[in-house]
Coordinates of C-alpha atoms and ligand atoms in Angstrom, one line a residue:
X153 CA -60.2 -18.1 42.0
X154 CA -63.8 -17.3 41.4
X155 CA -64.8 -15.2 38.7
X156 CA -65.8 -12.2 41.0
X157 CA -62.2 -12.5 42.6
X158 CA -60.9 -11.8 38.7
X159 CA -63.1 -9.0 37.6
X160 CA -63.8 -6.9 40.8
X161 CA -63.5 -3.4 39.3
X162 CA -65.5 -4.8 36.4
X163 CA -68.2 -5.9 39.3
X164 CA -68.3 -2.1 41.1
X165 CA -69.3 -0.7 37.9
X166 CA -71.9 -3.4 37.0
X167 CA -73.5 -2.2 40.3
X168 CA -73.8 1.3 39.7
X169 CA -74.9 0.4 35.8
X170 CA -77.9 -2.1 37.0
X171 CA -79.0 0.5 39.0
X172 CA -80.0 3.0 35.9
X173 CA -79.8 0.4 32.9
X174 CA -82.5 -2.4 32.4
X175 CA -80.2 -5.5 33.4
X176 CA -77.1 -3.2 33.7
X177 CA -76.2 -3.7 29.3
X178 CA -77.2 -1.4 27.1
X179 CA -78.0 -4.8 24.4
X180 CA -79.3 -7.8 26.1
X181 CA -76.7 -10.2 24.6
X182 CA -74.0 -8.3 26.7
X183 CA -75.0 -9.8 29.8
X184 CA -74.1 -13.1 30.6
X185 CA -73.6 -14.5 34.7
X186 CA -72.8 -13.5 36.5
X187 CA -72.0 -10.2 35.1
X188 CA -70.2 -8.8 32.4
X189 CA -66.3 -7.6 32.3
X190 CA -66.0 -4.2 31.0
X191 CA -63.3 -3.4 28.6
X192 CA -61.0 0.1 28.9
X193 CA -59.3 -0.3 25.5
X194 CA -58.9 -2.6 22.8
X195 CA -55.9 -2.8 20.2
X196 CA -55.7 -5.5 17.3
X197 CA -56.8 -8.8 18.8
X198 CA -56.4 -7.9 22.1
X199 CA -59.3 -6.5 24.8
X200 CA -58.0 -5.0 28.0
X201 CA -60.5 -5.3 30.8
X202 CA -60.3 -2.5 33.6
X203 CA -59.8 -5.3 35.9
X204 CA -56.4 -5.9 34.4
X205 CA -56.9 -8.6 32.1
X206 CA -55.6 -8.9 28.1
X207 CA -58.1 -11.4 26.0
X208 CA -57.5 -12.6 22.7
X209 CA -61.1 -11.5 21.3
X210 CA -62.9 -13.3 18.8
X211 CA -66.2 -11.9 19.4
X212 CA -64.7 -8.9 17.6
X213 CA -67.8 -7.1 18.7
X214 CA -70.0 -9.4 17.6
X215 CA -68.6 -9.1 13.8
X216 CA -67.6 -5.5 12.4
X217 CA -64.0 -5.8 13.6
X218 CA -62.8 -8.1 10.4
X219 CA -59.4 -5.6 10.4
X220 CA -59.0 -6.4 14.9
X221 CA -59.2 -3.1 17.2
X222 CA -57.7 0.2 16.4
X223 CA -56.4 -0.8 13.0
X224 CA -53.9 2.0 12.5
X225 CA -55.6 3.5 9.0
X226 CA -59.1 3.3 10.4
X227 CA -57.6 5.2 14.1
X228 CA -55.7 7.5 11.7
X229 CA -58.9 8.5 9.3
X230 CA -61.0 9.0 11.6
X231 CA -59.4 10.9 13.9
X232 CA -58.5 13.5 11.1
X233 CA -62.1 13.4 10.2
X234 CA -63.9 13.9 13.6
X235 CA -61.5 17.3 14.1
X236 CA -63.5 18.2 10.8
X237 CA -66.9 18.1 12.9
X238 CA -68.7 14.9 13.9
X239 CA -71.6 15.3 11.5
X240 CA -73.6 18.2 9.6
X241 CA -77.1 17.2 8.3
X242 CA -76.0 17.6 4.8
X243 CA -74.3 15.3 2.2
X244 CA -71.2 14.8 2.5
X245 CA -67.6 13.4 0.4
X246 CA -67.3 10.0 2.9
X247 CA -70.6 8.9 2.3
X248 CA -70.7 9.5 -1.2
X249 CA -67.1 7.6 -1.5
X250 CA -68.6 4.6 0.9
X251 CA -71.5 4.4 -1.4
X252 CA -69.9 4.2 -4.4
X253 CA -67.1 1.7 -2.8
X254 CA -71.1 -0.6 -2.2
X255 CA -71.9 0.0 -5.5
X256 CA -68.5 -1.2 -6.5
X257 CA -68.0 -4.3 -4.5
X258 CA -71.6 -5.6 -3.4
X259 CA -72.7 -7.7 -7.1
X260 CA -76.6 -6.0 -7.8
X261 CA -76.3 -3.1 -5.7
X262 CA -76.9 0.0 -8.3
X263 CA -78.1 2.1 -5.1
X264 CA -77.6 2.1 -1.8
X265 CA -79.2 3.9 1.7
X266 CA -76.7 4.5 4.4
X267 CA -78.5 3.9 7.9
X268 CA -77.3 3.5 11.5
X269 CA -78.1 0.0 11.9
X270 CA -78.9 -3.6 10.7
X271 CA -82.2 -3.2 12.3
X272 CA -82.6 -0.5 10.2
X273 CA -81.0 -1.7 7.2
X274 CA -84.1 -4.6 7.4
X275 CA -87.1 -2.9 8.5
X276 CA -86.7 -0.4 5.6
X277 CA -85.7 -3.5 2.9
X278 CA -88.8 -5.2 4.4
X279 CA -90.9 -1.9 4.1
X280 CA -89.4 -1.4 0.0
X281 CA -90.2 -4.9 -0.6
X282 CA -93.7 -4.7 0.5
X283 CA -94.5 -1.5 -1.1
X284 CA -92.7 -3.0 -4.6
X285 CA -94.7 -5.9 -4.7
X286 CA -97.7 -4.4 -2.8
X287 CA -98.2 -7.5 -1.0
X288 CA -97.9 -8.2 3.1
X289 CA -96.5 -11.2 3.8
X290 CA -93.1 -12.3 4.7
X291 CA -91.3 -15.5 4.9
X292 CA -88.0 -15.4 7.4
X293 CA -86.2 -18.4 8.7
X294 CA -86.1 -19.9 12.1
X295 CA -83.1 -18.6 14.4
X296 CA -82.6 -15.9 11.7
X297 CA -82.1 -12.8 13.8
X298 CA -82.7 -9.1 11.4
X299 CA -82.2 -7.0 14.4
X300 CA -85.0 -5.7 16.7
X301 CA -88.1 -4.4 15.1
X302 CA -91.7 -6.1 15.2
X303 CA -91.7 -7.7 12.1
X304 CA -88.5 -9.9 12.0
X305 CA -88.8 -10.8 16.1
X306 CA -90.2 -14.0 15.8
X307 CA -88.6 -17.1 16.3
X308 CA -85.0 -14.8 16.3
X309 CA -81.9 -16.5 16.9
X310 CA -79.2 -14.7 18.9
X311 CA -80.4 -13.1 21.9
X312 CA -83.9 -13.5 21.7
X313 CA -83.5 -17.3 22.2
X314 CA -81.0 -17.1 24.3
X315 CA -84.0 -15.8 26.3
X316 CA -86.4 -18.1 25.6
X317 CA -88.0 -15.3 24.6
X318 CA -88.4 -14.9 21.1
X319 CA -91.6 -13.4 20.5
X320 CA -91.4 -9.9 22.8
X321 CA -94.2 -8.8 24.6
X322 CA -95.3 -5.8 22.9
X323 CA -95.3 -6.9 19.7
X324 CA -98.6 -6.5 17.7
X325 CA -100.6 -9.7 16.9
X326 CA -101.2 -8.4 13.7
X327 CA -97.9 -7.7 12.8
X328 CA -96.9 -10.9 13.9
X329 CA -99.3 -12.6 11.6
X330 CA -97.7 -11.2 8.6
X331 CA -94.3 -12.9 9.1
X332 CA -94.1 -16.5 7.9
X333 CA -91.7 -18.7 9.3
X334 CA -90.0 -21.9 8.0
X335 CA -86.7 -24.2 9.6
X336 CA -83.5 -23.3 7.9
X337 CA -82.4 -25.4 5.2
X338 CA -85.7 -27.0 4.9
X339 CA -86.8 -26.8 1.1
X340 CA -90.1 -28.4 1.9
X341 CA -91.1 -26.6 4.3
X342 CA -90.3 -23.1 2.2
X343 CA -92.0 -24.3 -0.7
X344 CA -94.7 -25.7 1.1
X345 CA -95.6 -22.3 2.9
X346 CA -95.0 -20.1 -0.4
X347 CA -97.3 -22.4 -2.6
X348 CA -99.7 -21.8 0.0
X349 CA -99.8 -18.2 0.9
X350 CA -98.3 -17.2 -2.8
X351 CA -100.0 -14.0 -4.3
X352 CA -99.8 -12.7 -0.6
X353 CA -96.1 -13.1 0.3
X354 CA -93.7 -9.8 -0.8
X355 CA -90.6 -10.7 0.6
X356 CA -88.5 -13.6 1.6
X357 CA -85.4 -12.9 3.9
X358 CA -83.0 -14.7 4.9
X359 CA -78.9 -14.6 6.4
X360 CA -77.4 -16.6 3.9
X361 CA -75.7 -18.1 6.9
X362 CA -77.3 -18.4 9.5
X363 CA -74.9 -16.8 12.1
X364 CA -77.4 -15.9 14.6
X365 CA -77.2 -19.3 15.9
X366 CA -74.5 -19.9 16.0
X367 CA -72.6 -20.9 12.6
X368 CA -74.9 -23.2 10.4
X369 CA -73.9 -23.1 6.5
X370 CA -77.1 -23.3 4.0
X371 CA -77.4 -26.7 2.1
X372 CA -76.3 -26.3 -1.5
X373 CA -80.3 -26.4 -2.6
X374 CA -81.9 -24.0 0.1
X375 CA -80.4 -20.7 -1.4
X376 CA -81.0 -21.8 -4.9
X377 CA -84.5 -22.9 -4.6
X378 CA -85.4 -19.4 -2.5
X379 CA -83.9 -17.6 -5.8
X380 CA -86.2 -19.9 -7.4
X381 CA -89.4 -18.9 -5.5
X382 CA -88.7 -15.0 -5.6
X383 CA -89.6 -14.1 -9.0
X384 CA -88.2 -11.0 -8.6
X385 CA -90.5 -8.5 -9.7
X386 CA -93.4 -10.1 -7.6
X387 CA -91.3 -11.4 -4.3
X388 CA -88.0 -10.0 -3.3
X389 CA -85.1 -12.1 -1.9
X390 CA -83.7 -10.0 0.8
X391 CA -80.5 -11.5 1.9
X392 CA -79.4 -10.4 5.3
X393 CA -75.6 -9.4 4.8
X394 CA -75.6 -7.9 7.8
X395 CA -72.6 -10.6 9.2
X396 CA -71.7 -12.1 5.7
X397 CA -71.3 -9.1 3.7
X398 CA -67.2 -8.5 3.2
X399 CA -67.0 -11.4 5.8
X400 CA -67.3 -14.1 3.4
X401 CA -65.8 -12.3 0.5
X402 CA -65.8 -8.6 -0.3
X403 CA -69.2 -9.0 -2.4
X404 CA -70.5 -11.0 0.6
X405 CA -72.4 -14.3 0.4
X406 CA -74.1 -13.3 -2.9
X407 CA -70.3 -13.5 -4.4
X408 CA -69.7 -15.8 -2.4
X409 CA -72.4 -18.9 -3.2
X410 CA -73.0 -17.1 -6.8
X411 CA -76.8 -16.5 -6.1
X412 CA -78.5 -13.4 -6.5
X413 CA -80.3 -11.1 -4.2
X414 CA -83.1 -8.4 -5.1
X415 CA -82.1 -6.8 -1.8
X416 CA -79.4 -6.2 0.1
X417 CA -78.9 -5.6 4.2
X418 CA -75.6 -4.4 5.4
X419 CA -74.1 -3.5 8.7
X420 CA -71.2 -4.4 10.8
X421 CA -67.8 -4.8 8.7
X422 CA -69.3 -1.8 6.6
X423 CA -68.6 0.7 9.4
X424 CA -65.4 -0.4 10.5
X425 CA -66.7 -0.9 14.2
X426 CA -68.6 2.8 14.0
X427 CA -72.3 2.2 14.2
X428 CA -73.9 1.5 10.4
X429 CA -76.1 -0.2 7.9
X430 CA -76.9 0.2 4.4
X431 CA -79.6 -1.8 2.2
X432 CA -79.5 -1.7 -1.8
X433 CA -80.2 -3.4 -4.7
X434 CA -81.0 -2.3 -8.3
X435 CA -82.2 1.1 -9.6
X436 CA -85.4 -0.4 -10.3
X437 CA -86.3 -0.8 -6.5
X438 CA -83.8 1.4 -5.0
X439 CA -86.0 4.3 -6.9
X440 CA -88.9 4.1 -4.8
X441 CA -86.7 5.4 -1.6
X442 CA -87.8 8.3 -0.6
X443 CA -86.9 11.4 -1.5
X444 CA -87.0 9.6 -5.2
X445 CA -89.6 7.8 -4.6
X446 CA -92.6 7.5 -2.3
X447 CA -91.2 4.7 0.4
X448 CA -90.3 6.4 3.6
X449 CA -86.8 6.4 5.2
X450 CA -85.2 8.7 7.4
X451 CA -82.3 9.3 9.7
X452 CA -81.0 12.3 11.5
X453 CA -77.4 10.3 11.5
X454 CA -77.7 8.4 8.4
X455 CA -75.1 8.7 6.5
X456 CA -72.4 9.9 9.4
X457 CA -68.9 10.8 8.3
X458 CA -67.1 9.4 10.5
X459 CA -68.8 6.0 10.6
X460 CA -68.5 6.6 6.8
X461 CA -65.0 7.3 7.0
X462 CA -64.6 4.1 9.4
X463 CA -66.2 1.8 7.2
X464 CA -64.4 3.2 3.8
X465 CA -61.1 3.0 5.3
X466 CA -61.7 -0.8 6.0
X467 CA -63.2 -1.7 2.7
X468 CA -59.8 -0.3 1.0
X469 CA -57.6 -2.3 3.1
X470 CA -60.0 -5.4 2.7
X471 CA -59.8 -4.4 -1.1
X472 CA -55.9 -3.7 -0.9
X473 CA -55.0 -7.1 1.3
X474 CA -57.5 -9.4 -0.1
X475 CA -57.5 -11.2 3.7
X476 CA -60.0 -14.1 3.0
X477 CA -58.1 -16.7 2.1
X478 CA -55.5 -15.8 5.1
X479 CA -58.9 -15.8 7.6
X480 CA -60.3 -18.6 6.5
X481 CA -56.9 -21.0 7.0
X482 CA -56.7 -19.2 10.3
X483 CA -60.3 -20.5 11.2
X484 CA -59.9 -23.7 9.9
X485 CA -56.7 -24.1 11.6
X486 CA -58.9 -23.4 15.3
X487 CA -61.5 -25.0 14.2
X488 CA -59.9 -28.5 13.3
X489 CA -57.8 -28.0 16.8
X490 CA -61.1 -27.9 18.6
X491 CA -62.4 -31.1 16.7
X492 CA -59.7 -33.1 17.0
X493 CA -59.8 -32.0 20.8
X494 CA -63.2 -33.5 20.9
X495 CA -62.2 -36.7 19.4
X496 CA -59.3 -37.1 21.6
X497 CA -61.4 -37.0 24.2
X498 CA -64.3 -38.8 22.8
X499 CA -66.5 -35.3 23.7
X500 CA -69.5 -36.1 21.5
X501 CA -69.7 -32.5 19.6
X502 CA -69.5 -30.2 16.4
X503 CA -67.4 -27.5 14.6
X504 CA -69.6 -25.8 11.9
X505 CA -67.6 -23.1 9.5
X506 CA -67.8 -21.2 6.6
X507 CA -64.8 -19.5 5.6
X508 CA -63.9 -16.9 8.9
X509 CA -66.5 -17.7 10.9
X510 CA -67.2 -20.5 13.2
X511 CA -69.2 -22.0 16.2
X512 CA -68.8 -25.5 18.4
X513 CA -71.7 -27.3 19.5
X514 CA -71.8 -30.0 22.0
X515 CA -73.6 -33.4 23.1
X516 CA -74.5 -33.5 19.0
X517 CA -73.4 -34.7 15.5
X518 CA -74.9 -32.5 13.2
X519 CA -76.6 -28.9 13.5
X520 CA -78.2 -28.1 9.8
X521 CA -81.2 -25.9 11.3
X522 CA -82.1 -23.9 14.6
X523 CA -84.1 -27.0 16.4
X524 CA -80.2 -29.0 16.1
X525 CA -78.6 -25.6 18.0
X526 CA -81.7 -25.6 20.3
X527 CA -81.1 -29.5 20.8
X528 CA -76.9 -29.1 21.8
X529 CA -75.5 -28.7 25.3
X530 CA -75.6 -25.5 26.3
X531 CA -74.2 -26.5 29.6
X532 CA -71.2 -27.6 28.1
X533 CA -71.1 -25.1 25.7
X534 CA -71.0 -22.4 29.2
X535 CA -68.3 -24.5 30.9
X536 CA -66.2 -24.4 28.1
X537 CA -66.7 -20.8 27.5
X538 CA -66.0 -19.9 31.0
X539 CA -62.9 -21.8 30.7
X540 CA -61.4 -20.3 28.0
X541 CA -62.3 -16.8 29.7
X542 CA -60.0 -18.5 32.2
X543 CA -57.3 -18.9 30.1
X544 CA -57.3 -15.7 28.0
X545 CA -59.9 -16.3 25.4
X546 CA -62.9 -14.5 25.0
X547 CA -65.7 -16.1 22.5
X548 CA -69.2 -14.7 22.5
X549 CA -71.4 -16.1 26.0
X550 CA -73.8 -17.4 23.9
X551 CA -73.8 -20.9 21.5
X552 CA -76.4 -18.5 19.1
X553 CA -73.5 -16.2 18.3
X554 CA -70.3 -17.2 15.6
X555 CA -66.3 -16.8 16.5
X556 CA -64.7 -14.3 14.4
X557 CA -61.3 -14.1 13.1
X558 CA -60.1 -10.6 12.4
X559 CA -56.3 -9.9 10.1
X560 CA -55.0 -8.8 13.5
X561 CA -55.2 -12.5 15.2
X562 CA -51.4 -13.5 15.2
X563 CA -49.7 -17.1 15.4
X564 CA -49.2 -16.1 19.1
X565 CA -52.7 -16.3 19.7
X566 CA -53.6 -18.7 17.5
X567 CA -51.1 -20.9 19.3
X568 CA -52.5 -19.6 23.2
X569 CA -55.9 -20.4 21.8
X570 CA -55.2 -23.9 20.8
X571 CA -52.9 -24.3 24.4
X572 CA -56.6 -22.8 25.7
X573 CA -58.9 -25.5 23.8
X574 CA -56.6 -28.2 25.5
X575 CA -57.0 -27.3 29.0
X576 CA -60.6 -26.3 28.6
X577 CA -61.7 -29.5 26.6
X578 CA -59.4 -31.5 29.7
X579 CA -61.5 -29.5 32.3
X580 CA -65.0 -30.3 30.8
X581 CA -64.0 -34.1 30.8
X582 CA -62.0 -33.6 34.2
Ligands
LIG722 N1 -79.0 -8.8 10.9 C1 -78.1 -9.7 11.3 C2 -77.8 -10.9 10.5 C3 -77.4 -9.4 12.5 O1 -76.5 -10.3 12.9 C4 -77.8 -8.3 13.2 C5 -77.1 -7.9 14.5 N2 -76.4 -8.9 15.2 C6 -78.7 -7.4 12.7 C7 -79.4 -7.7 11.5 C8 -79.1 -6.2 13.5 O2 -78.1 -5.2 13.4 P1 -77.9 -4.1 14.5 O3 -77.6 -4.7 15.8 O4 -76.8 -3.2 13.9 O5 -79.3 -3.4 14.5

């Protein structure tokens, strides 16, 4: 049966929506061909498609869900707190207890601004950093996606490639200009560029890993060698937690590799799966945020309760469980199911991981940096994805996005999802 036999309702409304919504998604990296399955409700690892179907997810929503869909605690709190109002305009107790929680858990965060988004979370880190160090200039990575604003949409991973599109039309030349950007994992390269540009670069940022293409760790040298470069008072190291933070441990990647950020970007896991991001770092910068100080940020929804609420609830049952070293075996075990899959079958290909997250790439040996995830099959990696959507498994559409585990994934589906890799790895040889 053809995929349009399998998702019919899910087709119906795909109509209707491309009718009023550009390319029927309301985020481009929704949309794959040849057209997205939409989802009526979701419960631990599980997504229910209105067409009928049950997936074992491990898109998770492209990261936030670390605790699965509708974790009881999180459903519980926030229920009690939307029947207290959705949101006021004034401070609230759940955004100053998620702050705090930050404060307590993220290592050089002294202060932190709730926002609604990663996007967010970057352009106003970007905007403190440049008004700290009064200088323009910013060096990002290649593939590194920091959400959609002008400065950080060049040579973006995620769905941006995925488009071939990575520099947007609309986009100011001149804005452009300002952002510098070197390979991932190439030490050379990044000391190469801030030699050369020095007194004019204000900010370096980077996602510690690089999850926006995939899964692609950082070589033991690259982080250490950008903490080298940022003297902190005259170039900031922003690290993009947006994916990593209280994915890779509950102080993030910082914790995590033991190297030291001037700024942090948050998102995802921090709102539970309610729309969120935070940056921080020390009081030193932090005071320049407006209303302290003179660097302009503003939201009408920042600091929402019930996102709040969300996202504290699942920091206290991260804190409570301590789930990383029970992720990470889960991972490893999938991940070491779908290499030995590919050796059995002599299917030239890779598994990159770190910790709970993970990505396959075929047709190639080793991916260390965006041109390797440009160079893999992306043919293969389609075919394989549409036959795991055939046998139960939903993964992210794209080979620029990472698999998630969440505390919800069971044995159950671990074992369906290694039954899954079998017949799909079979069917791409077949
Ligand atoms: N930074 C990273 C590392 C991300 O993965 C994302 C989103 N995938 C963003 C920033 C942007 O976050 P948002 O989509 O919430 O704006």
């Amino acid at each position: 049966m053809g995929y349009e036999d399998e998702f019919p309702e899910s087709l119906e409304l795909f109509k209707r929506a491309e009718r009023v919504m550009p390319g029927g998604v309301s985020s481009p990296v929704r949309r794959f061909d040849p057209y997205p399955f939409y989802v009526e409700r979701a419960e631990g690892s599980r997504l229910y498609t209105v067409d009928g179907h049950v997936l074992i997810d491990y898109c998770l929503a492209f990261g936030p869900l670390i605790l699965g869909h509708a974790h009881p605690e999180v459903v519980e709190a926030v229920v009690e707190r939307v029947r207290e109002g959705f949101h006021y305009g004034t401070p609230t107790l759940p955004e100053l207890k998620l702050a705090e929680k930050v404060v307590e858990l993220v290592p050089n965060v002294e202060k932190v601004r709730l926002v609604n988004t990663g996007t967010e979370a970057t352009m106003s880190a970007i905007r403190l950093a440049r008004a700290y160090t009064g200088r323009e200039k910013i060096v990002k990575f290649e593939g590194c996606y920091h959400g959609a604003h002008d400065a950080v949409l060049v040579r973006a991973g995620s769905g941006a490639s995925e488009l071939g599109a990575p520099d947007s039309p609309g986009i100011p030349e001149s804005v452009a200009e300002n952002t510098l950007v070197c390979p991932f994992n190439d030490v050379e390269a990044f000391v190469e560029t801030v030699e050369r540009f020095d007194e004019e670069i204000g900010a370096v940022i980077v996602e510690p890993v690089l999850g926006n293409a995939g899964c692609v760790p950082p070589d033991e040298e690259f982080l250490k060698v950008l903490r080298e470069y940022c003297d902190g008072t005259e170039r900031l190291l922003i690290f993009d937690e947006v994916i990593t933070g209280f994915r890779l441990e509950l102080g993030g990647a910082q914790e995590y590799y033991g190297i030291d950020a001037d700024l942090v970007c948050l998102g995802k896991i921090l709102g539970g799966g309610l729309p969120i991001g935070a940056f921080g770092g020390p009081e030193e910068y932090m005071s320049r945020v407006a209303p302290e100080g003179k660097v302009y940020q503003a939201g009408t929804f920042n600091g929402n309760p019930v996102s709040a609420t969300a996202g504290l609830v699942t920091l206290e049952v991260l804190e409570r469980e301590r789930p990383y070293d029970e992720l990470s075996s889960k991972a490893e075990r999938l991940a070491s199911a779908l290499e030995d899959g590919l050796e059995d079958r002599g299917i030239e290909g890779v598994v990159n991981r770190v910790e709970s997250m993970f990505q396959v790439y075929f047709g190639i040996e080793e991916v260390r940096d965006y041109a390797d995830v440009n160079s893999a099959d992306h043919d293969a990696f389609k075919r394989f994805h549409r036959e795991l959507l055939e046998h139960g498994v939903w993964i992210a559409a794209s080979n620029y996005e990472a698999w998630f585990l969440s505390i919800a994934h069971t044995e159950t589906d671990l074992e369906r999802t290694e039954e899954a890799f079998e017949e799909a790895l079979d069917r791409l040889t077949g």
